[in-house]
Short mmCIF file of N, CA, C and O and ligand atoms in Angstrom, two decimals:
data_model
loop_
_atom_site.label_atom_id
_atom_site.label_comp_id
_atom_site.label_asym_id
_atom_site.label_seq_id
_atom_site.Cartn_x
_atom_site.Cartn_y
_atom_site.Cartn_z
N UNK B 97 147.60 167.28 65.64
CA UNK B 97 146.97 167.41 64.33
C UNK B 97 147.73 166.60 63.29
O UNK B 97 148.96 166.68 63.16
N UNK B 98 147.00 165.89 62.63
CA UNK B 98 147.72 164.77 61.35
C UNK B 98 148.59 166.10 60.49
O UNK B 98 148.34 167.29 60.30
N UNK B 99 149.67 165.22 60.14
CA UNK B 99 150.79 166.00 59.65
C UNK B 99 151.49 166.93 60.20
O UNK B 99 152.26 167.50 59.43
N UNK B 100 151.49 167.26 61.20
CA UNK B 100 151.98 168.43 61.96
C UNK B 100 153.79 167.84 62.62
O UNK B 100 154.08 166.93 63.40
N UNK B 101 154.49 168.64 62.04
CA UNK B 101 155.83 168.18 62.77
C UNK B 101 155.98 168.39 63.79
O UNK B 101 156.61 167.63 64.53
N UNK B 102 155.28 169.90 64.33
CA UNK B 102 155.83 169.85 65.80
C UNK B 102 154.96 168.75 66.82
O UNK B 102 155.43 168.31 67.86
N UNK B 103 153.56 168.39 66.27
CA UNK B 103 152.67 167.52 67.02
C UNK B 103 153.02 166.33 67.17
O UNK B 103 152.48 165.64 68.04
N UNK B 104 154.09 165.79 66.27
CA UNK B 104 154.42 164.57 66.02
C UNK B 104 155.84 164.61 67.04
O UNK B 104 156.16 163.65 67.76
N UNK B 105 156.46 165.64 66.98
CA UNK B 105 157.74 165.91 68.27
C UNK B 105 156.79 165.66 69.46
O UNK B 105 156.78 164.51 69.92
N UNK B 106 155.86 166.76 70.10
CA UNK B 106 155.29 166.41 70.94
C UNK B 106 154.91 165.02 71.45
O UNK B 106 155.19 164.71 72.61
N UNK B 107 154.34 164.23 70.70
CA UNK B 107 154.03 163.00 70.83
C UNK B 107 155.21 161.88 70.94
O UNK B 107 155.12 160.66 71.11
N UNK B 108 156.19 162.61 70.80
CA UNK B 108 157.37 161.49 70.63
C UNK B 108 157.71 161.00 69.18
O UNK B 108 158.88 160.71 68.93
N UNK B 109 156.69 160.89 68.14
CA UNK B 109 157.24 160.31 67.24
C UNK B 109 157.93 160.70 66.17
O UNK B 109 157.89 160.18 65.06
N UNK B 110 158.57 161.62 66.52
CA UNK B 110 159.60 162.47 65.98
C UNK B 110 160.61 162.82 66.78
O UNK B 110 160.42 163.85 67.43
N UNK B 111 161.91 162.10 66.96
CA UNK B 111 162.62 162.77 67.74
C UNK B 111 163.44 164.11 68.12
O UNK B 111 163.94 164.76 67.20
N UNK B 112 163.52 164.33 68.80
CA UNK B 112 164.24 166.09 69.07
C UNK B 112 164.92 165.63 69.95
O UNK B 112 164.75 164.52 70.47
N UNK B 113 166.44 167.09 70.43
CA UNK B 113 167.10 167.04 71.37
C UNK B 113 166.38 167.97 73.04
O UNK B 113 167.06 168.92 73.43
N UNK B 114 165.59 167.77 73.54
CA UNK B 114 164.84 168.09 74.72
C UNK B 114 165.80 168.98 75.45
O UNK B 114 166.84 168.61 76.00
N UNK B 115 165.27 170.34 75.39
CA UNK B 115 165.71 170.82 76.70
C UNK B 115 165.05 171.63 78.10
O UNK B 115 165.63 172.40 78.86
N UNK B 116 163.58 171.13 78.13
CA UNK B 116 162.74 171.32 78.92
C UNK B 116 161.45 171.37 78.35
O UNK B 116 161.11 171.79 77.24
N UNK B 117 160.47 170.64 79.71
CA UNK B 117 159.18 170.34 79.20
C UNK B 117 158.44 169.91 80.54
O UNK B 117 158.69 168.99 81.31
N UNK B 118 157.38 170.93 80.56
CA UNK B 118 156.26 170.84 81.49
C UNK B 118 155.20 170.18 81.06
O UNK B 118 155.34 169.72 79.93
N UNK B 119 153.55 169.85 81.92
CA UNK B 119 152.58 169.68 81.19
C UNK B 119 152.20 170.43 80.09
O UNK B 119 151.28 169.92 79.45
N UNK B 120 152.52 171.25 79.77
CA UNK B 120 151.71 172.22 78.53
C UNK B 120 152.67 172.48 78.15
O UNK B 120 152.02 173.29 77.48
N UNK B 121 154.05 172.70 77.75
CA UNK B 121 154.93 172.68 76.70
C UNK B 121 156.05 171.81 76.65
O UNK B 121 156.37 170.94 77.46
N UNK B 122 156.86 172.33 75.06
CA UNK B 122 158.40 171.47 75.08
C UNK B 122 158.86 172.11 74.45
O UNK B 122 158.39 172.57 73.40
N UNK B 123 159.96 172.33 74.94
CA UNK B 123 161.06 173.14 74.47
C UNK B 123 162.50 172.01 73.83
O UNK B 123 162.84 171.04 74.51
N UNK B 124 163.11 172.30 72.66
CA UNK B 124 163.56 171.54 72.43
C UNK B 124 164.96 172.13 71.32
O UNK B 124 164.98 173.34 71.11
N UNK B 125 165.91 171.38 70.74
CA UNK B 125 167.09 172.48 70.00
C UNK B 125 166.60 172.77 68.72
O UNK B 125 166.17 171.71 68.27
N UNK B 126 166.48 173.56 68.02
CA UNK B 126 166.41 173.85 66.34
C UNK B 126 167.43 173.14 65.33
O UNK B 126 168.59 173.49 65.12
N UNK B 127 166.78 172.15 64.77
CA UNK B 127 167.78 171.73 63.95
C UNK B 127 168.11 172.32 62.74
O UNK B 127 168.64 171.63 61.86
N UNK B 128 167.91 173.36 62.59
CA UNK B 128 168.88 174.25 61.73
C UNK B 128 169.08 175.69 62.57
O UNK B 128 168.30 176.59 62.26
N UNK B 129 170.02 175.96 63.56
CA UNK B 129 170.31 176.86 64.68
C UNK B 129 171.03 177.93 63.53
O UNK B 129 171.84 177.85 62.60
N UNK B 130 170.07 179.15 64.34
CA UNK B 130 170.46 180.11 63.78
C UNK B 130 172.00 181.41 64.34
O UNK B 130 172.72 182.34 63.98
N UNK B 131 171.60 180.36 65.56
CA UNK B 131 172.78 181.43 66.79
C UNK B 131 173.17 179.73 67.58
O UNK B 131 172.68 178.61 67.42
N UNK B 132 174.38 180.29 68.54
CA UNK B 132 174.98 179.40 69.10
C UNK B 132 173.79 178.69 70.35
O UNK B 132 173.84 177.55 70.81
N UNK B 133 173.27 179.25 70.51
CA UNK B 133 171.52 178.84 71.47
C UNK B 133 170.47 179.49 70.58
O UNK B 133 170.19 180.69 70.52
N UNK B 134 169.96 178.49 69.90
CA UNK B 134 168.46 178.05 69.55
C UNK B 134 167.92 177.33 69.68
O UNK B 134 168.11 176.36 68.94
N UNK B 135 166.73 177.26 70.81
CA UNK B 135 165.58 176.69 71.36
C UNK B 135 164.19 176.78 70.48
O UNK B 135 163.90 177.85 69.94
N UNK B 136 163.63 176.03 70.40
CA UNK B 136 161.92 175.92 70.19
C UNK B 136 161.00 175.56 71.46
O UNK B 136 160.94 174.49 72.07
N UNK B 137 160.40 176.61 71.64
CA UNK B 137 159.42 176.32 72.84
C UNK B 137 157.76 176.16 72.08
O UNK B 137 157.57 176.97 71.17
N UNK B 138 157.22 175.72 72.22
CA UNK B 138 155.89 174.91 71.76
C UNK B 138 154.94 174.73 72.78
O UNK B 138 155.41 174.56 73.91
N UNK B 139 153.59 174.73 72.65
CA UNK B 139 152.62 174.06 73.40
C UNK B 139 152.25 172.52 72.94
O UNK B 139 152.29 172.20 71.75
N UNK B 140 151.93 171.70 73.89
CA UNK B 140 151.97 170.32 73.29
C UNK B 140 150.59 170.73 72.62
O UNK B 140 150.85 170.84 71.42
N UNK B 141 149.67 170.92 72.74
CA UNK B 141 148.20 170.70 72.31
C UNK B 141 148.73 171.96 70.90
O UNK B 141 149.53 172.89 70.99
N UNK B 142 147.99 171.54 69.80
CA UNK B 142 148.40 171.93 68.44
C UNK B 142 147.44 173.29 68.28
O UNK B 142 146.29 173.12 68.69
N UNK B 143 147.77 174.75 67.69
CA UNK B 143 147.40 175.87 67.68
C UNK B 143 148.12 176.04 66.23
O UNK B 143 149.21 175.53 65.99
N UNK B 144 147.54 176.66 65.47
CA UNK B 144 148.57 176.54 64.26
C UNK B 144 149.38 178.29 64.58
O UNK B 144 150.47 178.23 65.16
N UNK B 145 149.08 179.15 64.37
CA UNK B 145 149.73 180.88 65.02
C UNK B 145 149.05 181.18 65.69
O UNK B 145 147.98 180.66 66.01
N UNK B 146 149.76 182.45 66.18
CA UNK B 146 149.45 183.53 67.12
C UNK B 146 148.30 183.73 67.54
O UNK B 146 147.85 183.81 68.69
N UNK B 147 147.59 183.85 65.98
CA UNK B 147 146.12 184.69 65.90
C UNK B 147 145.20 183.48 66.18
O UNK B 147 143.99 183.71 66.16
N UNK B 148 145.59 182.34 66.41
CA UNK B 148 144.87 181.14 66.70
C UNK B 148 144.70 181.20 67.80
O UNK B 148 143.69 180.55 68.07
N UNK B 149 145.24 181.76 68.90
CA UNK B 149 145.17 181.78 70.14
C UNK B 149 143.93 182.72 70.79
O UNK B 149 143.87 183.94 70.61
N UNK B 150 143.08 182.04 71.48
CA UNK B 150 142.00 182.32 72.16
C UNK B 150 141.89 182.55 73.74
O UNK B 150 142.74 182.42 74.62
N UNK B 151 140.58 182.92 73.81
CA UNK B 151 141.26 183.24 75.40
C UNK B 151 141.36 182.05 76.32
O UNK B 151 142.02 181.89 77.34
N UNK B 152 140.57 181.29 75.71
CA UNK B 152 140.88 179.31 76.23
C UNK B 152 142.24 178.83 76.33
O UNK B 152 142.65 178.03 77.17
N UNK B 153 142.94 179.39 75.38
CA UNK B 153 144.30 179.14 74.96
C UNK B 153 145.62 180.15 75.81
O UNK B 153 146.80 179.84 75.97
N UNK B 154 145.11 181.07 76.12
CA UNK B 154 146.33 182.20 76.59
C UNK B 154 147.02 181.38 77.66
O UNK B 154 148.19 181.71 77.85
N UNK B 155 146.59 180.43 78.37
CA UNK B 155 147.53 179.99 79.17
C UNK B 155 148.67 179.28 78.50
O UNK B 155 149.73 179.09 79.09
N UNK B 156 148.42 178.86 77.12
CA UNK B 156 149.61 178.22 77.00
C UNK B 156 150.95 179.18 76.61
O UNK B 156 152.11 178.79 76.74
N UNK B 157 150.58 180.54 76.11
CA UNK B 157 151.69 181.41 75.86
C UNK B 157 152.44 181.94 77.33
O UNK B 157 153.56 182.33 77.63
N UNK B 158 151.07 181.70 78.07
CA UNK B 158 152.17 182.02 79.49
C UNK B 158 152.96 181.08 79.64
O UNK B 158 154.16 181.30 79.76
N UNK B 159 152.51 179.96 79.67
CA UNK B 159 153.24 178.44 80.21
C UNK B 159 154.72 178.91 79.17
O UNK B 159 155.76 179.21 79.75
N UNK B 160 154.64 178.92 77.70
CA UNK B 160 155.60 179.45 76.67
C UNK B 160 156.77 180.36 77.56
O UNK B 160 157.99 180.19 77.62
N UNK B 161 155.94 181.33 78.19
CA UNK B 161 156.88 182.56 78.86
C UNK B 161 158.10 182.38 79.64
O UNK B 161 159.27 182.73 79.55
N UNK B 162 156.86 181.22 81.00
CA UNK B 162 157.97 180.77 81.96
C UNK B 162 158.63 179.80 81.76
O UNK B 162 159.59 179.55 82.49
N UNK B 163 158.27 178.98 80.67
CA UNK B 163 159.44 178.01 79.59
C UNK B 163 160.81 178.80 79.45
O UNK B 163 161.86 178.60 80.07
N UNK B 164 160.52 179.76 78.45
CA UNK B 164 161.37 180.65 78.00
C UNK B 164 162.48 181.20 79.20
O UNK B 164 163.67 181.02 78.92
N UNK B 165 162.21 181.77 80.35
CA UNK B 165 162.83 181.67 81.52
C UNK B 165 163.43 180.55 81.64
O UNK B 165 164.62 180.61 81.32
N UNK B 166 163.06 179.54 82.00
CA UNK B 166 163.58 178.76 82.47
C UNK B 166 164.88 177.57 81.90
O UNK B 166 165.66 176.78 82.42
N UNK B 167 164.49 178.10 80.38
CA UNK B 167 165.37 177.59 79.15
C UNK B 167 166.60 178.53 79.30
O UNK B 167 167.66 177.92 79.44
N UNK B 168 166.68 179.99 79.30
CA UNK B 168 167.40 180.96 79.84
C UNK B 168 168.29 180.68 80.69
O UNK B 168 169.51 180.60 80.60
N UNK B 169 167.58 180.53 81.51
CA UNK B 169 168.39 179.45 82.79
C UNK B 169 169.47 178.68 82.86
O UNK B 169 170.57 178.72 83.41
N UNK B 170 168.52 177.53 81.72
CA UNK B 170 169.30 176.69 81.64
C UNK B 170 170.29 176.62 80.81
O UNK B 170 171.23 175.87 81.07
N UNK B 171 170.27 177.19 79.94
CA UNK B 171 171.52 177.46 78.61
C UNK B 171 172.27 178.67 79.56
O UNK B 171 173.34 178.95 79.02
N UNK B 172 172.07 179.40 80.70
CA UNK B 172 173.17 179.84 81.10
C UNK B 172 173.31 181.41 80.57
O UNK B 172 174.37 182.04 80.48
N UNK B 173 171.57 182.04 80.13
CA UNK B 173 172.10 183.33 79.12
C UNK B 173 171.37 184.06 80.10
O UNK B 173 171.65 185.25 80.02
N UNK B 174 170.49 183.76 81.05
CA UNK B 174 169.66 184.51 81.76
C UNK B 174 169.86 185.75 82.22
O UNK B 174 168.83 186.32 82.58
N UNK B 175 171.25 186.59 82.36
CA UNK B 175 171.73 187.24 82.73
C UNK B 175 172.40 187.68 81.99
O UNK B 175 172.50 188.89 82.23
N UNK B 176 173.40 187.18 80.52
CA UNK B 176 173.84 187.78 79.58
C UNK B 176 172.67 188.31 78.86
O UNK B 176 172.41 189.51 78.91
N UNK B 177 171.84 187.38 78.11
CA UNK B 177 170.80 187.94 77.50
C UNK B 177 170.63 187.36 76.44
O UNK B 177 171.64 186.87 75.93
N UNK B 178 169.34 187.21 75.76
CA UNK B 178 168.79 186.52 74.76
C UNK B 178 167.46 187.03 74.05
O UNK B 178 166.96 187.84 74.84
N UNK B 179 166.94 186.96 73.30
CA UNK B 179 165.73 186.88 72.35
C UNK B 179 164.87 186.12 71.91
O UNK B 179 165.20 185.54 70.88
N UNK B 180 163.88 185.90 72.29
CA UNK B 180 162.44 185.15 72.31
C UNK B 180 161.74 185.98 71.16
O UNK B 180 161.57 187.20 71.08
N UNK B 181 161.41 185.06 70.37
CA UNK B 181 160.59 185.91 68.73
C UNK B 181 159.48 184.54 68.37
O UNK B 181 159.98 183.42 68.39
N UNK B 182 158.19 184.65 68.11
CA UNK B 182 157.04 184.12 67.37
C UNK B 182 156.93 184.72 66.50
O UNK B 182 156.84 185.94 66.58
N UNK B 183 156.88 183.82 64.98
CA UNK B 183 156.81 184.62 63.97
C UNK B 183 155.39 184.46 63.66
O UNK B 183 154.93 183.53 64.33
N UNK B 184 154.60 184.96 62.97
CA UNK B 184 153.57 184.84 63.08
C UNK B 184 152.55 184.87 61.14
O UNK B 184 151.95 185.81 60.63
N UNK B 185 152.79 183.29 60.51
CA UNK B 185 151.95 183.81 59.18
C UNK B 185 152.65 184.04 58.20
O UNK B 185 153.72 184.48 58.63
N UNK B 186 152.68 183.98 56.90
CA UNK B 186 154.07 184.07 55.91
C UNK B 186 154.98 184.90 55.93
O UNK B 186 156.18 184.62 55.91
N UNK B 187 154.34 186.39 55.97
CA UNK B 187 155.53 187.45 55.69
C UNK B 187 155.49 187.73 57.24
O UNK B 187 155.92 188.86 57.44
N UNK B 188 155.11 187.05 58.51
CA UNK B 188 156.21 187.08 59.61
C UNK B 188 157.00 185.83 59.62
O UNK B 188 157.38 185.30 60.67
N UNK B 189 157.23 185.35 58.44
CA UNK B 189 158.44 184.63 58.91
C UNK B 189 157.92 183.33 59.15
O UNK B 189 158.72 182.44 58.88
N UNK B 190 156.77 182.94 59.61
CA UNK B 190 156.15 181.42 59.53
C UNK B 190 156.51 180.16 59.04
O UNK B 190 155.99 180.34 57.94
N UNK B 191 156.93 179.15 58.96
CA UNK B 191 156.64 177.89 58.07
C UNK B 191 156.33 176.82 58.42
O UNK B 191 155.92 175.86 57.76
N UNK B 192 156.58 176.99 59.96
CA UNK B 192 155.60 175.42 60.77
C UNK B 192 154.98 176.37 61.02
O UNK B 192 155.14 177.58 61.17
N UNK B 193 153.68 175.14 61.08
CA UNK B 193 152.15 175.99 61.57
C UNK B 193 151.47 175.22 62.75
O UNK B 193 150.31 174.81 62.81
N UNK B 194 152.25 175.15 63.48
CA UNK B 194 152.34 175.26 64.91
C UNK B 194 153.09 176.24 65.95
O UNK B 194 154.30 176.42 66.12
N UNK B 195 151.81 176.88 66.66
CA UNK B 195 152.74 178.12 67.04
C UNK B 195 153.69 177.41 67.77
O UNK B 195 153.74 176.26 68.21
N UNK B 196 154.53 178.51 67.79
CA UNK B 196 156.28 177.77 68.42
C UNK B 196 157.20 179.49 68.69
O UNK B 196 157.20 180.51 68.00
N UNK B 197 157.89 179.15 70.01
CA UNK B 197 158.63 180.75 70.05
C UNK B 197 159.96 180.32 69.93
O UNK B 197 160.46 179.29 70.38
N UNK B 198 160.61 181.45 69.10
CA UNK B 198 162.59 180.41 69.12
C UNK B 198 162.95 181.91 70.39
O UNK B 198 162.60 183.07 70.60
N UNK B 199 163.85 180.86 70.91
CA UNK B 199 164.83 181.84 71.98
C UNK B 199 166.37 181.54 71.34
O UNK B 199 167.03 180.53 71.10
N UNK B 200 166.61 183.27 71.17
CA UNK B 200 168.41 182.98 70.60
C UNK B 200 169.11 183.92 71.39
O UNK B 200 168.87 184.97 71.97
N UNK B 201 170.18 183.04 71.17
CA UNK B 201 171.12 183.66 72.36
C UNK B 201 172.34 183.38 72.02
O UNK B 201 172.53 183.51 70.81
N UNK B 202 173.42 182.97 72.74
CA UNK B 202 174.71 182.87 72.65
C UNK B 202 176.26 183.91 72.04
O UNK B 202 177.49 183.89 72.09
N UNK B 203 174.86 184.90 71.39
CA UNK B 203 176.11 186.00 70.82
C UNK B 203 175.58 187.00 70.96
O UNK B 203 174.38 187.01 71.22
N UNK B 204 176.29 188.15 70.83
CA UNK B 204 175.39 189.47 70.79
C UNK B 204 174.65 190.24 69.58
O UNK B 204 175.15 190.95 68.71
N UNK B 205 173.25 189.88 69.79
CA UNK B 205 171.91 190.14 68.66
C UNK B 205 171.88 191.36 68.21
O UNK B 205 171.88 192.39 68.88
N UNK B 206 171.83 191.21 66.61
CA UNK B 206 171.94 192.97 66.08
C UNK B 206 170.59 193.43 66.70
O UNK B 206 169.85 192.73 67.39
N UNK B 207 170.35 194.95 66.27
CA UNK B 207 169.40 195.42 66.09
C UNK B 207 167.99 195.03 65.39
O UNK B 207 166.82 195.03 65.78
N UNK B 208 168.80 194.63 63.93
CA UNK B 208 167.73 194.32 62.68
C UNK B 208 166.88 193.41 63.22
O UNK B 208 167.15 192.56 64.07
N UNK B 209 165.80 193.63 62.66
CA UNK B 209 164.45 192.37 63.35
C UNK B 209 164.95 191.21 61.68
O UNK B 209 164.58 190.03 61.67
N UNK B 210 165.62 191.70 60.65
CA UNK B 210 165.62 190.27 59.97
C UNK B 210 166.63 190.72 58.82
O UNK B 210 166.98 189.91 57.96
P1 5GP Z 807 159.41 179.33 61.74
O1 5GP Z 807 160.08 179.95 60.54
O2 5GP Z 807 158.17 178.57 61.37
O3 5GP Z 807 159.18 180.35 62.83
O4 5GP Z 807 160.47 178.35 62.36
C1 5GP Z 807 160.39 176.96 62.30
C2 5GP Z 807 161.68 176.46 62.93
O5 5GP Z 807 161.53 175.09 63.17
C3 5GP Z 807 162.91 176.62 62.02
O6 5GP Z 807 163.90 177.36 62.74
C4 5GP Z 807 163.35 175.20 61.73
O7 5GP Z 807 164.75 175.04 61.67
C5 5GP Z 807 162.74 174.42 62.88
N1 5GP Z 807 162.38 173.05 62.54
C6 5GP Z 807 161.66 172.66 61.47
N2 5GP Z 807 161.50 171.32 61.46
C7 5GP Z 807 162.14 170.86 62.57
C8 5GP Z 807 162.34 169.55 63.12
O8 5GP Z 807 161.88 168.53 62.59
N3 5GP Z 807 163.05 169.46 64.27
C9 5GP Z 807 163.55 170.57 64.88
N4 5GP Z 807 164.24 170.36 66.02
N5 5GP Z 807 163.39 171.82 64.40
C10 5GP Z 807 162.70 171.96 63.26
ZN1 ZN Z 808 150.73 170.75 65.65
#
């Protein structure tokens, strides 16, 4: 979608630091990391939130899921443990409007949702 940052990552013409990517997503680092592991996992094809998602679409939150695994994995937390959150819309927290899930990890996550 014109103007879209994460669509423009997707496409390449925006660069990111890549840390996994299938046909239907990319996962990539947050450049403003909130924890010592923050990931962005994304669908390449552009959805702006949550509630955008149709039942045409649910495969890409799965594809998202086993991303998320597999990012786990690979940062090495799979077993310590981590947090996968979609915010969803202004007062969840939204500001790209491309859905996108962050996975954080690297320290041990309070309770508080914010
Ligand atoms: P939101 O608040 O919409 O759930 O989170 C958007 C996230 O995208 C933020 O954590 C922000 O740091 C990240 N972000 C925004 N623009 C860029 C960018 O151009 N590159 C990368 N790697 N991350 C971005
Ligand atoms: Zn987009």
């Amino acid at each position: 979608m014109d103007g879209c940052i994460f669509c423009k990552i997707a496409a390449g013409e925006i660069p990111c630091r890549k840390v996994y990517e299938d046909e239907r997503v990319l996962a990539f680092e947050d450049i403003h990391p909130m924890a010592p592991i923050h990931v962005i996992i994304i669908p390449k094809g552009h959805v702006a939130t949550l509630m955008d998602v149709g039942a045409d679409r649910m495969a890409d939150l799965q594809a998202m899921m086993a991303a998320a695994q597999e990012v786990a994995r690979l940062k090495g937390v799979d077993q310590r443990g981590f947090r996968v959150v979609i915010n969803c819309n202004p007062e969840g927290g939204q500001v790209v409007f491309h859905l996108h899930m962050h996975l954080l990890g690297g320290l041990k996550l309070k309770d508080a949702l914010a």
